[in-house]
PDB file of C-alpha atoms in Angstrom:
ATOM      1  CA  MET A   1      91.285  83.789  91.423  1.00 51.00           C
ATOM      2  CA  PRO A   2      93.641  80.800  92.306  1.00 53.00           C
ATOM      3  CA  GLU A   3      93.012  78.343  95.185  1.00 57.00           C
ATOM      4  CA  PRO A   4      94.156  79.908  98.284  1.00 50.00           C
ATOM      5  CA  SER A   5      96.383  76.532  99.083  1.00 48.00           C
ATOM      6  CA  ARG A   6      97.887  77.238  95.722  1.00 82.00           C
ATOM      7  CA  LEU A   7      99.447  80.704  96.616  1.00 92.00           C
ATOM      8  CA  THR A   8     103.315  80.798  97.573  1.00 94.00           C
ATOM      9  CA  PRO A   9     104.135  82.043 101.053  1.00 94.00           C
ATOM     10  CA  VAL A  10     106.222  84.777  99.086  1.00 94.00           C
ATOM     11  CA  ALA A  11     102.734  85.723  97.357  1.00 96.00           C
ATOM     12  CA  VAL A  12     100.688  85.577 100.800  1.00 96.00           C
ATOM     13  CA  MET A  13     103.428  87.903 102.446  1.00 94.00           C
ATOM     14  CA  ILE A  14     103.283  90.380  99.323  1.00 95.00           C
ATOM     15  CA  LEU A  15      99.390  90.561  99.542  1.00 96.00           C
ATOM     16  CA  ALA A  16      99.448  90.783 103.441  1.00 94.00           C
ATOM     17  CA  THR A  17     101.917  93.737 103.443  1.00 92.00           C
ATOM     18  CA  LEU A  18      99.600  95.482 100.610  1.00 94.00           C
ATOM     19  CA  ARG A  19      96.968  95.292 103.218  1.00 91.00           C
ATOM     20  CA  GLU A  20      98.636  98.124 105.112  1.00 87.00           C
ATOM     21  CA  GLY A  21      98.706 100.276 102.164  1.00 89.00           C
ATOM     22  CA  ASP A  22      99.390 100.920  98.547  1.00 93.00           C
ATOM     23  CA  MET A  23     102.924 100.891  97.706  1.00 92.00           C
ATOM     24  CA  HIS A  24     105.407  99.985  94.925  1.00 89.00           C
ATOM     25  CA  THR A  25     107.779  96.992  94.736  1.00 89.00           C
ATOM     26  CA  TYR A  26     110.829  98.748  95.971  1.00 87.00           C
ATOM     27  CA  GLU A  27     109.119  99.655  98.997  1.00 88.00           C
ATOM     28  CA  LEU A  28     107.700  96.472  99.556  1.00 89.00           C
ATOM     29  CA  VAL A  29     110.948  94.492  99.367  1.00 88.00           C
ATOM     30  CA  ARG A  30     112.386  97.025 101.822  1.00 89.00           C
ATOM     31  CA  LEU A  31     109.676  96.867 104.139  1.00 89.00           C
ATOM     32  CA  LEU A  32     109.603  92.855 104.058  1.00 89.00           C
ATOM     33  CA  LYS A  33     113.558  92.964 104.549  1.00 88.00           C
ATOM     34  CA  GLU A  34     113.257  95.607 107.154  1.00 89.00           C
ATOM     35  CA  ARG A  35     110.809  93.093 109.266  1.00 87.00           C
ATOM     36  CA  ARG A  36     113.112  90.286 108.616  1.00 89.00           C
ATOM     37  CA  ASP A  37     110.677  88.512 106.643  1.00 89.00           C
ATOM     38  CA  ASP A  38     113.392  87.138 104.518  1.00 87.00           C
ATOM     39  CA  ARG A  39     113.945  84.527 107.412  1.00 90.00           C
ATOM     40  CA  LEU A  40     110.662  83.102 106.043  1.00 91.00           C
ATOM     41  CA  VAL A  41     110.536  83.518 102.248  1.00 88.00           C
ATOM     42  CA  PRO A  42     112.961  84.214  99.705  1.00 83.00           C
ATOM     43  CA  LEU A  43     113.200  88.144  99.088  1.00 84.00           C
ATOM     44  CA  GLN A  44     115.116  88.062  95.771  1.00 85.00           C
ATOM     45  CA  LYS A  45     113.923  91.215  93.403  1.00 82.00           C
ATOM     46  CA  GLY A  46     113.295  88.708  90.636  1.00 86.00           C
ATOM     47  CA  THR A  47     111.191  86.374  92.662  1.00 88.00           C
ATOM     48  CA  ILE A  48     109.126  89.471  94.100  1.00 90.00           C
ATOM     49  CA  TYR A  49     108.760  91.038  90.709  1.00 90.00           C
ATOM     50  CA  HIS A  50     107.449  87.738  89.222  1.00 92.00           C
ATOM     51  CA  THR A  51     105.024  87.214  91.936  1.00 94.00           C
ATOM     52  CA  VAL A  52     103.559  90.389  91.828  1.00 94.00           C
ATOM     53  CA  ALA A  53     103.168  90.084  88.118  1.00 94.00           C
ATOM     54  CA  ARG A  54     101.242  86.894  88.609  1.00 94.00           C
ATOM     55  CA  LEU A  55      99.231  88.350  91.653  1.00 96.00           C
ATOM     56  CA  GLU A  56      98.179  90.977  89.052  1.00 95.00           C
ATOM     57  CA  ARG A  57      97.266  88.616  86.408  1.00 95.00           C
ATOM     58  CA  ASP A  58      94.911  86.702  88.826  1.00 95.00           C
ATOM     59  CA  GLY A  59      93.273  89.454  89.877  1.00 95.00           C
ATOM     60  CA  LEU A  60      94.504  89.756  93.557  1.00 97.00           C
ATOM     61  CA  LEU A  61      96.359  93.119  93.367  1.00 96.00           C
ATOM     62  CA  ALA A  62      96.297  95.967  90.874  1.00 96.00           C
ATOM     63  CA  GLU A  63      98.163  99.017  89.597  1.00 93.00           C
ATOM     64  CA  VAL A  64      97.200 102.281  90.851  1.00 90.00           C
ATOM     65  CA  GLY A  65      99.971 104.648  89.326  1.00 84.00           C
ATOM     66  CA  VAL A  66     103.313 104.854  88.212  1.00 83.00           C
ATOM     67  CA  ASP A  67     105.929 107.534  89.348  1.00 77.00           C
ATOM     68  CA  ARG A  68     109.431 108.659  88.750  1.00 65.00           C
ATOM     69  CA  ASP A  69     111.815 110.353  91.259  1.00 67.00           C
ATOM     70  CA  GLY A  70     114.386 112.345  89.590  1.00 60.00           C
ATOM     71  CA  ASN A  71     116.437 109.822  87.189  1.00 64.00           C
ATOM     72  CA  ARG A  72     115.442 106.836  88.884  1.00 66.00           C
ATOM     73  CA  PRO A  73     113.317 104.328  86.757  1.00 69.00           C
ATOM     74  CA  GLU A  74     109.711 104.389  87.004  1.00 77.00           C
ATOM     75  CA  ARG A  75     107.908 102.659  89.806  1.00 85.00           C
ATOM     76  CA  THR A  76     104.528 101.205  89.754  1.00 90.00           C
ATOM     77  CA  THR A  77     102.377 101.394  92.930  1.00 93.00           C
ATOM     78  CA  TYR A  78      99.966  98.316  93.693  1.00 95.00           C
ATOM     79  CA  THR A  79      96.835  98.131  95.420  1.00 96.00           C
ATOM     80  CA  ILE A  80      95.323  94.802  96.828  1.00 96.00           C
ATOM     81  CA  ARG A  81      91.932  93.892  95.791  1.00 96.00           C
ATOM     82  CA  ASP A  82      89.213  92.435  97.569  1.00 96.00           C
ATOM     83  CA  ALA A  83      89.925  89.044  96.385  1.00 96.00           C
ATOM     84  CA  GLY A  84      93.503  89.466  97.680  1.00 96.00           C
ATOM     85  CA  HIS A  85      92.189  90.182 101.127  1.00 95.00           C
ATOM     86  CA  ARG A  86      90.055  86.857 101.137  1.00 96.00           C
ATOM     87  CA  ALA A  87      93.074  84.903  99.573  1.00 96.00           C
ATOM     88  CA  VAL A  88      95.395  85.826 102.559  1.00 96.00           C
ATOM     89  CA  GLU A  89      92.512  85.154 105.254  1.00 96.00           C
ATOM     90  CA  GLU A  90      91.830  81.995 103.354  1.00 96.00           C
ATOM     91  CA  TRP A  91      95.229  80.894 103.180  1.00 97.00           C
ATOM     92  CA  VAL A  92      96.199  81.855 106.645  1.00 97.00           C
ATOM     93  CA  ARG A  93      93.066  80.052 108.002  1.00 97.00           C
ATOM     94  CA  ALA A  94      94.039  76.687 106.188  1.00 96.00           C
ATOM     95  CA  GLU A  95      97.695  76.724 107.131  1.00 97.00           C
ATOM     96  CA  LEU A  96      97.581  77.988 110.757  1.00 97.00           C
ATOM     97  CA  PRO A  97      96.204  74.797 112.427  1.00 97.00           C
ATOM     98  CA  GLN A  98      98.879  72.374 110.466  1.00 96.00           C
ATOM     99  CA  ILE A  99     101.812  70.684 111.686  1.00 96.00           C
ATOM    100  CA  ASP A 100     102.935  68.789 108.926  1.00 93.00           C
ATOM    101  CA  ARG A 101     104.131  71.774 106.724  1.00 93.00           C
ATOM    102  CA  PRO A 102     106.466  73.959 109.540  1.00 93.00           C
ATOM    103  CA  SER A 103     107.696  76.456 106.835  1.00 93.00           C
ATOM    104  CA  ASP A 104     104.102  77.320 105.648  1.00 95.00           C
ATOM    105  CA  PHE A 105     102.990  77.836 109.451  1.00 96.00           C
ATOM    106  CA  ARG A 106     105.646  80.180 110.199  1.00 95.00           C
ATOM    107  CA  VAL A 107     104.208  82.241 107.736  1.00 95.00           C
ATOM    108  CA  ALA A 108     100.848  81.551 108.681  1.00 97.00           C
ATOM    109  CA  LEU A 109     101.609  82.524 112.078  1.00 96.00           C
ATOM    110  CA  SER A 110     103.299  85.757 111.201  1.00 93.00           C
ATOM    111  CA  GLU A 111     100.188  86.672 109.278  1.00 95.00           C
ATOM    112  CA  ALA A 112      97.695  85.452 111.727  1.00 96.00           C
ATOM    113  CA  HIS A 113      96.792  89.091 113.071  1.00 94.00           C
ATOM    114  CA  ASN A 114      95.277  89.212 109.769  1.00 93.00           C
ATOM    115  CA  LEU A 115      92.373  87.185 111.431  1.00 96.00           C
ATOM    116  CA  ASP A 116      90.177  87.739 114.395  1.00 95.00           C
ATOM    117  CA  ARG A 117      91.560  87.070 117.474  1.00 96.00           C
ATOM    118  CA  ALA A 118      88.419  84.577 118.380  1.00 96.00           C
ATOM    119  CA  GLU A 119      89.242  82.599 115.182  1.00 97.00           C
ATOM    120  CA  VAL A 120      92.902  82.421 115.864  1.00 98.00           C
ATOM    121  CA  VAL A 121      92.097  80.711 119.287  1.00 98.00           C
ATOM    122  CA  ASP A 122      90.014  78.016 117.623  1.00 98.00           C
ATOM    123  CA  LEU A 123      92.623  77.359 114.906  1.00 98.00           C
ATOM    124  CA  LEU A 124      95.432  77.109 117.599  1.00 98.00           C
ATOM    125  CA  ASP A 125      93.102  74.652 119.461  1.00 98.00           C
ATOM    126  CA  ALA A 126      92.681  72.479 116.336  1.00 98.00           C
ATOM    127  CA  ARG A 127      96.497  72.608 116.081  1.00 98.00           C
ATOM    128  CA  ARG A 128      96.950  71.759 119.540  1.00 97.00           C
ATOM    129  CA  ALA A 129      95.134  68.625 119.230  1.00 97.00           C
ATOM    130  CA  LEU A 130      97.342  67.480 116.204  1.00 97.00           C
ATOM    131  CA  LEU A 131     100.354  68.391 118.259  1.00 97.00           C
ATOM    132  CA  LEU A 132      99.095  66.005 121.191  1.00 97.00           C
ATOM    133  CA  ASP A 133      98.476  63.182 118.967  1.00 97.00           C
ATOM    134  CA  SER A 134     102.108  63.708 117.495  1.00 96.00           C
ATOM    135  CA  LEU A 135     103.171  63.687 120.879  1.00 96.00           C
ATOM    136  CA  ASP A 136     101.845  60.833 122.169  1.00 96.00           C
ATOM    137  CA  GLU A 137     103.203  59.000 119.096  1.00 95.00           C
ATOM    138  CA  HIS A 138     106.432  59.854 119.700  1.00 95.00           C
ATOM    139  CA  ARG A 139     106.164  59.203 123.654  1.00 95.00           C
ATOM    140  CA  ALA A 140     104.691  55.676 122.503  1.00 96.00           C
ATOM    141  CA  GLY A 141     107.507  55.102 120.001  1.00 95.00           C
ATOM    142  CA  LEU A 142     110.107  55.617 122.951  1.00 95.00           C
ATOM    143  CA  ALA A 143     108.350  53.333 125.297  1.00 96.00           C
ATOM    144  CA  ASN A 144     108.192  50.378 122.988  1.00 95.00           C
ATOM    145  CA  ALA A 145     111.969  51.072 122.058  1.00 95.00           C
ATOM    146  CA  ALA A 146     112.786  50.982 125.831  1.00 94.00           C
ATOM    147  CA  GLU A 147     111.102  47.505 126.026  1.00 95.00           C
ATOM    148  CA  ARG A 148     112.733  46.128 122.987  1.00 95.00           C
ATOM    149  CA  GLU A 149     115.904  47.603 124.683  1.00 95.00           C
ATOM    150  CA  THR A 150     117.042  49.384 121.664  1.00 95.00           C
ATOM    151  CA  PRO A 151     120.322  51.114 122.069  1.00 95.00           C
ATOM    152  CA  GLU A 152     119.529  54.866 122.947  1.00 95.00           C
ATOM    153  CA  GLN A 153     121.940  55.981 120.440  1.00 95.00           C
ATOM    154  CA  PHE A 154     119.328  55.170 117.421  1.00 95.00           C
ATOM    155  CA  LEU A 155     116.742  57.039 119.585  1.00 95.00           C
ATOM    156  CA  VAL A 156     118.239  60.495 119.806  1.00 96.00           C
ATOM    157  CA  GLU A 157     116.334  61.970 116.783  1.00 95.00           C
ATOM    158  CA  LEU A 158     113.001  60.578 118.295  1.00 94.00           C
ATOM    159  CA  GLN A 159     113.943  61.967 121.660  1.00 96.00           C
ATOM    160  CA  ARG A 160     114.639  65.418 120.125  1.00 96.00           C
ATOM    161  CA  GLN A 161     111.268  65.851 118.482  1.00 95.00           C
ATOM    162  CA  SER A 162     109.515  64.623 121.244  1.00 96.00           C
ATOM    163  CA  ALA A 163     111.207  67.494 123.343  1.00 96.00           C
ATOM    164  CA  LEU A 164     110.562  70.059 120.575  1.00 96.00           C
ATOM    165  CA  LEU A 165     106.588  69.086 120.746  1.00 97.00           C
ATOM    166  CA  ASP A 166     106.696  69.577 124.389  1.00 97.00           C
ATOM    167  CA  ALA A 167     108.337  73.082 123.782  1.00 97.00           C
ATOM    168  CA  GLU A 168     105.809  74.005 121.039  1.00 97.00           C
ATOM    169  CA  LEU A 169     102.833  73.084 123.081  1.00 97.00           C
ATOM    170  CA  ALA A 170     103.934  75.511 126.104  1.00 97.00           C
ATOM    171  CA  TRP A 171     104.787  78.074 123.676  1.00 97.00           C
ATOM    172  CA  GLN A 172     101.414  77.613 122.135  1.00 97.00           C
ATOM    173  CA  ASP A 173      99.657  77.623 125.241  1.00 97.00           C
ATOM    174  CA  SER A 174     101.185  80.709 126.370  1.00 98.00           C
ATOM    175  CA  LEU A 175     100.256  82.595 123.084  1.00 98.00           C
ATOM    176  CA  ARG A 176      96.628  81.159 123.248  1.00 97.00           C
ATOM    177  CA  ALA A 177      96.124  82.345 126.907  1.00 97.00           C
ATOM    178  CA  ARG A 178      97.449  86.158 126.074  1.00 97.00           C
ATOM    179  CA  LEU A 179      94.861  86.096 122.975  1.00 97.00           C
ATOM    180  CA  ALA A 180      92.025  84.846 125.043  1.00 96.00           C
ATOM    181  CA  ASP A 181      92.462  87.173 128.057  1.00 96.00           C
ATOM    182  CA  ARG A 182      93.106  90.142 125.474  1.00 95.00           C
ATOM    183  CA  SER A 183      96.550  90.948 127.117  1.00 95.00           C
ATOM    184  CA  LEU A 184      98.172  90.764 123.847  1.00 95.00           C
ATOM    185  CA  ALA A 185      97.121  93.416 121.216  1.00 91.00           C
ATOM    186  CA  TRP A 186      95.584  92.104 118.151  1.00 93.00           C
ATOM    187  CA  GLY A 187      95.021  93.400 114.542  1.00 86.00           C
ATOM    188  CA  ILE A 188      95.758  96.751 113.155  1.00 78.00           C
ATOM    189  CA  ALA A 189      92.819  98.532 115.100  1.00 80.00           C
ATOM    190  CA  GLU A 190      94.554  97.751 118.511  1.00 78.00           C
ATOM    191  CA  ILE A 191      97.914  98.961 117.670  1.00 76.00           C
ATOM    192  CA  PRO A 192      98.888 102.078 119.666  1.00 75.00           C
ATOM    193  CA  GLU A 193      98.477 105.249 117.658  1.00 71.00           C
ATOM    194  CA  HIS A 194     102.070 106.288 117.940  1.00 62.00           C
ATOM    195  CA  ILE A 195     103.189 103.281 116.589  1.00 65.00           C
ATOM    196  CA  LYS A 196     101.015 103.662 113.702  1.00 60.00           C
ATOM    197  CA  LYS A 197     102.243 107.308 113.089  1.00 59.00           C
ATOM    198  CA  LYS A 198     105.722 105.977 113.267  1.00 61.00           C
ATOM    199  CA  HIS A 199     105.041 103.364 110.587  1.00 56.00           C
ATOM    200  CA  ARG A 200     103.477 106.025 108.568  1.00 48.00           C
ATOM    201  CA  VAL A 201     106.141 108.274 108.559  1.00 37.00           C
ATOM    202  CA  SER A 202     108.631 105.660 108.025  1.00 41.00           C
ATOM    203  CA  LYS A 203     106.638 104.828 104.771  1.00 39.00           C
ATOM    204  CA  GLU A 204     106.420 108.199 103.633  1.00 40.00           C
ATOM    205  CA  THR A 205     110.402 109.177 103.883  1.00 35.00           C
ATOM    206  CA  THR A 206     111.232 105.918 101.835  1.00 36.00           C
ATOM    207  CA  PRO A 207     113.805 106.943  99.398  1.00 34.00           C
TER     208      PRO A 207
END
């Protein structure tokens, strides 16, 4: 099994989607695109098929059947293995507190529901400390630049990053509060039954 940190974001999202149920690659791509996950990872068919093959080789998923619908090509159905479940959780656990890999953080955040609510709160708290340190550094830099009478035109990027860090902290504090007071449903078990049923019907009627 590869180290969790060596999994690509695409691999993580494939494994995380298979946690919801066995499916073939065609449905996997359809579901990821339906959820607009192509905003986070490349969803070209070649990339998906190559990644699925690698995950199977690494023992993180396995074939569970092959079917054919009419004249369409055969479709192989895959299931996630126990090692795949652990790999998703470990990757999210490693990436969620980070602030220096924003693209990986977005994927980790989108899959954070695979972890227990209390653990996510702790991971966000660790990330908050890093965000505060970075914000302090940016503010100190702006203060030093003002003392040296640095022309403001050279500081606009620094000002922007400081504003983004402020907004990021405000957003994250809001998310943490909703997790802590349980006003945000979290994990598959807390999804309302009618939504679960709608999702199952959607999967069953995929062409």
